Every structure is written in C-alpha cells, then in structure tokens.
Tab-separated table of C-alpha atoms in Angstrom:
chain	number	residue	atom	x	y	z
A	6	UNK	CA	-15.230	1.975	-12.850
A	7	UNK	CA	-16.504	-1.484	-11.174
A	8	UNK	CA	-19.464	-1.697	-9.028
A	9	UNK	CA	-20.446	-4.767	-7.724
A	10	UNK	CA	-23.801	-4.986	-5.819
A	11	UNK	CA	-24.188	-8.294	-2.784
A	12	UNK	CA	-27.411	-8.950	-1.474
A	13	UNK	CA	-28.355	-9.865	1.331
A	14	UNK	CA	-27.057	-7.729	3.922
A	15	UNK	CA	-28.110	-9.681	6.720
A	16	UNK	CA	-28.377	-13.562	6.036
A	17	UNK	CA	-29.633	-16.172	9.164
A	18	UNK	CA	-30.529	-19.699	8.236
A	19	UNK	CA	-30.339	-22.658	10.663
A	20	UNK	CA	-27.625	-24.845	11.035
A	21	UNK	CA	-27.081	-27.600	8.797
A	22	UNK	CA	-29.259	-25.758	6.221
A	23	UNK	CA	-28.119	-24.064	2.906
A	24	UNK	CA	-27.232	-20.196	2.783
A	25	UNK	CA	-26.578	-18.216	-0.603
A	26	UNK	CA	-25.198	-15.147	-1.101
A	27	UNK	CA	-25.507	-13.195	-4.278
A	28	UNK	CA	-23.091	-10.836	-6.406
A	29	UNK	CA	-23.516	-8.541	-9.336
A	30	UNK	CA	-21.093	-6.647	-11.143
A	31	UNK	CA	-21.114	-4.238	-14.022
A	32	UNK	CA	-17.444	-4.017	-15.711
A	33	UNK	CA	-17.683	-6.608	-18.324
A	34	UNK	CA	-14.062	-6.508	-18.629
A	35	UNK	CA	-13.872	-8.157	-14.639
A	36	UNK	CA	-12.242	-11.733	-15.243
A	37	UNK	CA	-11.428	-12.574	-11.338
A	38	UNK	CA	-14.060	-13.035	-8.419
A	39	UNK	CA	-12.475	-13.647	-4.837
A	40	UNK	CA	-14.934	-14.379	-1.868
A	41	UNK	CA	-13.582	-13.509	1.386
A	42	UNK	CA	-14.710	-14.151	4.732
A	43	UNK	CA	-14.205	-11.511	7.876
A	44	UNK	CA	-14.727	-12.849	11.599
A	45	UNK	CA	-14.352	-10.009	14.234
A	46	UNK	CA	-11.131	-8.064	14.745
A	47	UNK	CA	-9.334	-9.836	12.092
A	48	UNK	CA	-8.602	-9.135	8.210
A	49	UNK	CA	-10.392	-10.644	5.522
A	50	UNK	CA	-9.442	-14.591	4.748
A	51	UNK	CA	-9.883	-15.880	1.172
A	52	UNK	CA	-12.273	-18.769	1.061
A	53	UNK	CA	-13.153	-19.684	-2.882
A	54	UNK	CA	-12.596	-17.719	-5.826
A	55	UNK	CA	-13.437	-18.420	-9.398
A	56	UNK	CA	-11.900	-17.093	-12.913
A	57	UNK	CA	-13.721	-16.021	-16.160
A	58	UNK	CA	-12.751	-19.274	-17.771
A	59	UNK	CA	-14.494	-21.396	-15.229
A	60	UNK	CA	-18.435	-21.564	-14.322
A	61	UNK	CA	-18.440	-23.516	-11.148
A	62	UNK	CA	-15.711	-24.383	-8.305
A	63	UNK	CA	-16.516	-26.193	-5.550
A	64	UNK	CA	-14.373	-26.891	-2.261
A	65	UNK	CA	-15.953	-29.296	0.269
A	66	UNK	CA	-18.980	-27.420	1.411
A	67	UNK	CA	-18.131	-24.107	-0.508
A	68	UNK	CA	-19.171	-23.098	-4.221
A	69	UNK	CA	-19.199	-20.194	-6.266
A	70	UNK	CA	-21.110	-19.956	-9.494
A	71	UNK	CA	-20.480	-17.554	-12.766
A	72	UNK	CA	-22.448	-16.157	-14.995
A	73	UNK	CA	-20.591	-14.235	-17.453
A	74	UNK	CA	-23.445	-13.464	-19.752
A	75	UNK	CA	-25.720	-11.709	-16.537
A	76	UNK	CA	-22.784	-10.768	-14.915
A	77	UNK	CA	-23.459	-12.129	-11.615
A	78	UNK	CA	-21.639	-14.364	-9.051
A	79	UNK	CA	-23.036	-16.710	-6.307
A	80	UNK	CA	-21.444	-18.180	-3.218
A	81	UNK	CA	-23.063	-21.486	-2.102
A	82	UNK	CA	-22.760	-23.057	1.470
A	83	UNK	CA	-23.739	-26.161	2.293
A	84	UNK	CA	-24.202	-28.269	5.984
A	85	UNK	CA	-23.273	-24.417	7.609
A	86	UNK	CA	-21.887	-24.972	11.242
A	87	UNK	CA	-21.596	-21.950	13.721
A	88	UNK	CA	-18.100	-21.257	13.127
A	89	UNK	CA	-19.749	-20.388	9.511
A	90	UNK	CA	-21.178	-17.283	11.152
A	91	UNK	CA	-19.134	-14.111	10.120
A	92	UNK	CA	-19.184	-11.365	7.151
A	93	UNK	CA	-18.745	-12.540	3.380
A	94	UNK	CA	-17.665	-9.953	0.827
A	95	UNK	CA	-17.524	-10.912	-2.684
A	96	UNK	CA	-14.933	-8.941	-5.225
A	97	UNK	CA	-14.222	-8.468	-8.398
A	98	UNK	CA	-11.311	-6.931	-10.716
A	99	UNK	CA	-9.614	-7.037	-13.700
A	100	UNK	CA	-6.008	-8.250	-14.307
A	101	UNK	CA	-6.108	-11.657	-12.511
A	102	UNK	CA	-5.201	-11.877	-9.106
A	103	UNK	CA	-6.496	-7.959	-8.520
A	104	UNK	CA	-3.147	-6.641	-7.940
A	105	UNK	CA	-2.891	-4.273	-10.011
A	106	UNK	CA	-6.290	-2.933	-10.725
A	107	UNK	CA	-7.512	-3.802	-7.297
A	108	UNK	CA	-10.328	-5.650	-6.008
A	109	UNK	CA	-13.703	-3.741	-5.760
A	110	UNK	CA	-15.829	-4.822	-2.999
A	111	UNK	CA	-19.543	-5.668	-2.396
A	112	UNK	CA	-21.127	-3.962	0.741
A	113	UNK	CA	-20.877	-7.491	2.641
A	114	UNK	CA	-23.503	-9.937	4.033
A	115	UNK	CA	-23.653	-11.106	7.653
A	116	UNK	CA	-24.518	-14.551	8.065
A	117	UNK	CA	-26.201	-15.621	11.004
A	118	UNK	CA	-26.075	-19.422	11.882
A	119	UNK	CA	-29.078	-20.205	13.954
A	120	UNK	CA	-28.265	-23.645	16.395
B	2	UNK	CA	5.009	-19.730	6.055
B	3	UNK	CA	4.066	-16.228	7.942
B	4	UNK	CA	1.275	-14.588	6.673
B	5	UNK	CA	0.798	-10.404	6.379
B	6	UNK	CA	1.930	-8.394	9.181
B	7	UNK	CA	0.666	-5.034	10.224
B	8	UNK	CA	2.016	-2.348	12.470
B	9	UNK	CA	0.412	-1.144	14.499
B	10	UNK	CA	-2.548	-2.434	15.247
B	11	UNK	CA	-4.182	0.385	16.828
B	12	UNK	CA	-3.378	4.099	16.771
B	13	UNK	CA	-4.735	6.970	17.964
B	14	UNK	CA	-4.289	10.399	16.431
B	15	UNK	CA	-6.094	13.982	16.154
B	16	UNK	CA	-7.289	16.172	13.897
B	17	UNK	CA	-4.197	17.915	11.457
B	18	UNK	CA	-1.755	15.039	12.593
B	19	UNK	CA	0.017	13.018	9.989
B	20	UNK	CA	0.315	8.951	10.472
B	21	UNK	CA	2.528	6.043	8.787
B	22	UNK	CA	1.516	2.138	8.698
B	23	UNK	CA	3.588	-0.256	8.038
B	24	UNK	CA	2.762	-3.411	6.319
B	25	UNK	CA	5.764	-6.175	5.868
B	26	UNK	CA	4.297	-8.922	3.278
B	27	UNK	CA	4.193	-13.097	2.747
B	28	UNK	CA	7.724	-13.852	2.308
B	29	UNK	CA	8.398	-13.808	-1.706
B	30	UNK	CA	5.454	-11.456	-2.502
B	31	UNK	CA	5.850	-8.428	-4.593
B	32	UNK	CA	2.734	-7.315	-4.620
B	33	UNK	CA	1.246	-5.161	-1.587
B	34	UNK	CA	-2.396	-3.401	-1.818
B	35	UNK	CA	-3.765	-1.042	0.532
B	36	UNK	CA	-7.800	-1.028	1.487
B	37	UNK	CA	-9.835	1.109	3.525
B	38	UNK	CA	-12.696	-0.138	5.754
B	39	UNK	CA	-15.232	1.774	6.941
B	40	UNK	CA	-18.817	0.798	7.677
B	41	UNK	CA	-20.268	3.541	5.553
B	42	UNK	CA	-18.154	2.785	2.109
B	43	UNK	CA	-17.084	-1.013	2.847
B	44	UNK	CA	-13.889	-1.928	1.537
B	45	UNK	CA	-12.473	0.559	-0.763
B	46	UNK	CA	-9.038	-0.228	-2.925
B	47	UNK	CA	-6.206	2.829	-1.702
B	48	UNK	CA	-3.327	1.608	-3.841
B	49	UNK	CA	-0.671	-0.802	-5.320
B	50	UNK	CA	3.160	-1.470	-5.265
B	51	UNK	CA	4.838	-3.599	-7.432
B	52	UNK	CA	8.269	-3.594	-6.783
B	53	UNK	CA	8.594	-0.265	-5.364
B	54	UNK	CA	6.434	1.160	-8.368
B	55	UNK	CA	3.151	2.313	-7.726
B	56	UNK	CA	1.204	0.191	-10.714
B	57	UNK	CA	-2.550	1.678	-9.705
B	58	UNK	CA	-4.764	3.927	-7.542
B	59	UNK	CA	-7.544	4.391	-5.994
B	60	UNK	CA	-10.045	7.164	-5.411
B	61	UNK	CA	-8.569	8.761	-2.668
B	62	UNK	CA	-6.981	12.465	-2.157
B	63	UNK	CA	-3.515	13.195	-2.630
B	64	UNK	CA	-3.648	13.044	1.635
B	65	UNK	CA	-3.049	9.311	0.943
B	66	UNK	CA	0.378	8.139	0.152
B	67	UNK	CA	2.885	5.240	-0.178
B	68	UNK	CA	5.782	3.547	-0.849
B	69	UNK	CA	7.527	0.592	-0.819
B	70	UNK	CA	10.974	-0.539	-0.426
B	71	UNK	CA	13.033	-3.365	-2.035
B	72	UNK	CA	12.099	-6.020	0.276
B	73	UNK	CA	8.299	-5.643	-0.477
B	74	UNK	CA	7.973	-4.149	2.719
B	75	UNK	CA	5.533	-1.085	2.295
B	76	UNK	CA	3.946	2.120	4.514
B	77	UNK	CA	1.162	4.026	3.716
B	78	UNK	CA	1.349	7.713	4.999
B	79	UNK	CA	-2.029	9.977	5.411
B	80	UNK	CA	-1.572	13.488	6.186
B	81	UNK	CA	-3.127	16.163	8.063
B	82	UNK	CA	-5.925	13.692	9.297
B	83	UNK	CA	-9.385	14.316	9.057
B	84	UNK	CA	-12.164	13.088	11.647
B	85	UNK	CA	-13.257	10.778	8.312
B	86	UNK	CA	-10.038	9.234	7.997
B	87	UNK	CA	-11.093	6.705	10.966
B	88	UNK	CA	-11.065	3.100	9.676
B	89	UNK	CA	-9.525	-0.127	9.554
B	90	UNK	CA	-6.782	-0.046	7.067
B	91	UNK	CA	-5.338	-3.087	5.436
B	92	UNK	CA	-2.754	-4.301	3.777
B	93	UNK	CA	-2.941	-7.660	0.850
B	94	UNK	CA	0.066	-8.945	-0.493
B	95	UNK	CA	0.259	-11.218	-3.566
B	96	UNK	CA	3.272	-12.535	-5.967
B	97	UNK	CA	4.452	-11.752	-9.139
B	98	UNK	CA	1.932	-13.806	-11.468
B	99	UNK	CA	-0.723	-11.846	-13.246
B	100	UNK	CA	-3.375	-14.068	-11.622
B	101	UNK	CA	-1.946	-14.246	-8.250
B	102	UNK	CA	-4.213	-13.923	-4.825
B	103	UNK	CA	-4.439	-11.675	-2.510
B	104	UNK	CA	-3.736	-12.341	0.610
B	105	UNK	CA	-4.936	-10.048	3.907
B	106	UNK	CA	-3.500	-9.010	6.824
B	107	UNK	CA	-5.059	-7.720	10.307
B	108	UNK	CA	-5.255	-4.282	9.595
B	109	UNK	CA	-4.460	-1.181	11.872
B	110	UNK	CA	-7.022	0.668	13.375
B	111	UNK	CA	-7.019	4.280	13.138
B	112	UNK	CA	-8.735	7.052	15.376
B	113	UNK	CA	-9.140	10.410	14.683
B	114	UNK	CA	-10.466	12.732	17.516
C-alpha cells in the first residue's frame, strides 16, 4: 500500500519568515495530495491540495509543489503569522478526492511561529 | 452550510465494552470516511460508505465496524474494546464526484481504562 514520509517533525521559524514542509510518497499510482492543518481539540481543516495534472497551486500565502517524477510534495508558507502555528499533515490517495481508497497520512509536522 | 458533526465528543469506556459513534455529514454528501488518530500511528484510514455500501477498508480487525444509512448519516461500532483502542476518531465526508474533498469533522474521543 501507500506510505508517505513528512519531514520535519518539529518546524519553528520566526514570524514573517518562510516555513516548508516536505512530503514523499511511494504509490506511483497516488494522483491526489490534500494538506490539512490541525489546531488543538479540533479535526483536521483542508488548506491547499494539488492533483497529478497540476505542478504548482498557490492560494495567497499557501503553495504546494509536485513532483511526479521523484514522487514528492511540498507545502510552502509565506509571511507566517502566529495563528499559522498548529500541526500540518500532508496525504495522499488514489481515486481523486480519497473517498474511496482513503487518504494515507504523513506522521505530521508542528510548526512553531516564533514572535 | 453546516459542516461534519460528531457524537459524542468524548466517551469513556472499559476494557471488553462495545461503543457506537455517530457521524451525520455536510448536507448533500455521500461520502463518509472514518480515521483513527493516535500519536503512535498518526492518522490511519478505518473505512468508507458510499451510499450505504462499504466501497473500501482499512487495516483494522474485524472489531471495527460500520454502516451507514440512507441519509448519509453513518456509525462506526468497535467491539469488545481494547486498552489500544484509545484515540481520536474522525469522521470526513465528501460528495459524489470521483475527485471530491474531504471534509473533517471534530472527532470523538475515546477512553479505554
């Protein structure tokens, strides 16, 4: 099956700086990549995800990046703000929207805004 | 328009007891997914419903269980509990189109003692 890898585990930058978090996966077949963010007590929200027909996406200060060919998947944040601080997990599955195959999960990264 | 709902949102139980979650989805979504989340395995994929058809599973023992029932709403069941059962468990619901999104609810958190 799917096994995606997400380094790091633990992320701080400053704010207003950059932070990047990285995804590999190993199913070839994969053709959907959902990034979600999880604040305390509360269920993973979807912030950017990008199909196997697109390299880049970009919404305001979030981007995700594909490379089919390496098989690996980056989220990009830009100007990060406090409320920025929570877990990411990147995803990926087969089938589209992961419905039926179900998303497989990275291990997370906790990113640390630093004021 | 309301987003997933989850009951209940914390639950207690012990060892050799049975439990049922409840997950009612985004109005017009067919689709429900259940996840477990622990912070030893992360987020790992239970199951799917599709109208009331179980389309895919996980890698779970047969302890796990669901359904669903012809308004999308859908339970998951676990049976005779096990100390490692303790998680958050969550619920996604998406529509009907092959590359639809998921979409997360709270979760219910369940203790085994």
């Amino acid at each position: 099956g799917e096994n995606v890898e997400q380094h790091p585990s633990t992320l701080s930058v400053q704010e207003g700086d950059s932070a990047v978090i990285k995804c590999t996966y190993s199913d070839s077949a994969s053709n959907y990549f959902p990034w979600y963010k999880q604040e305390l007590g509360k269920g993973p929200q979807l912030i950017i995800d990008i199909r196997s027909n697109v390299g880049e996406k970009k919404d305001q200060r979030i981007a995700v990046t594909l490379n089919k060919t390496a098989k690996h998947f980056s989220l990009h944040i830009t100007e990060t703000q406090p409320e920025d601080s929570a877990v990411y997990f990147c995803a990926a599955s087969f089938g589209g929207g992961g419905g039926a195959d179900g998303l497989t999960f990275g291990k997370g990264t906790h990113l640390i805004i630093q004021p | 328009k309301a987003g997933v709902t989850q009951t209940p949102r914390y639950l207690i139980k012990t060892r050799g007891q049975q439990v049922t979650l409840s997950c009612s989805p985004i109005s017009g979504h067919r689709s429900v997914s259940w996840y477990q989340q622990t912070p030893g395995q992360g987020l790992q994929f239970l199951f799917e419903y599709f109208s009331e058809t179980q389309r895919n599973k996980g890698n779970f023992p047969g302890r796990f269980s669901g359904r669903q029932f012809s308004n999308s709403r859908s339970e998951m069941n676990v049976s005779t509990l096990e100390l490692g059962d303790s998680a958050l468990y969550l619920c996604a619901s998406a529509g009907q189109a092959p590359q639809e999104t998921q979409y997360f609810g709270p979760g219910t958190r369940l203790l085994v003692l």
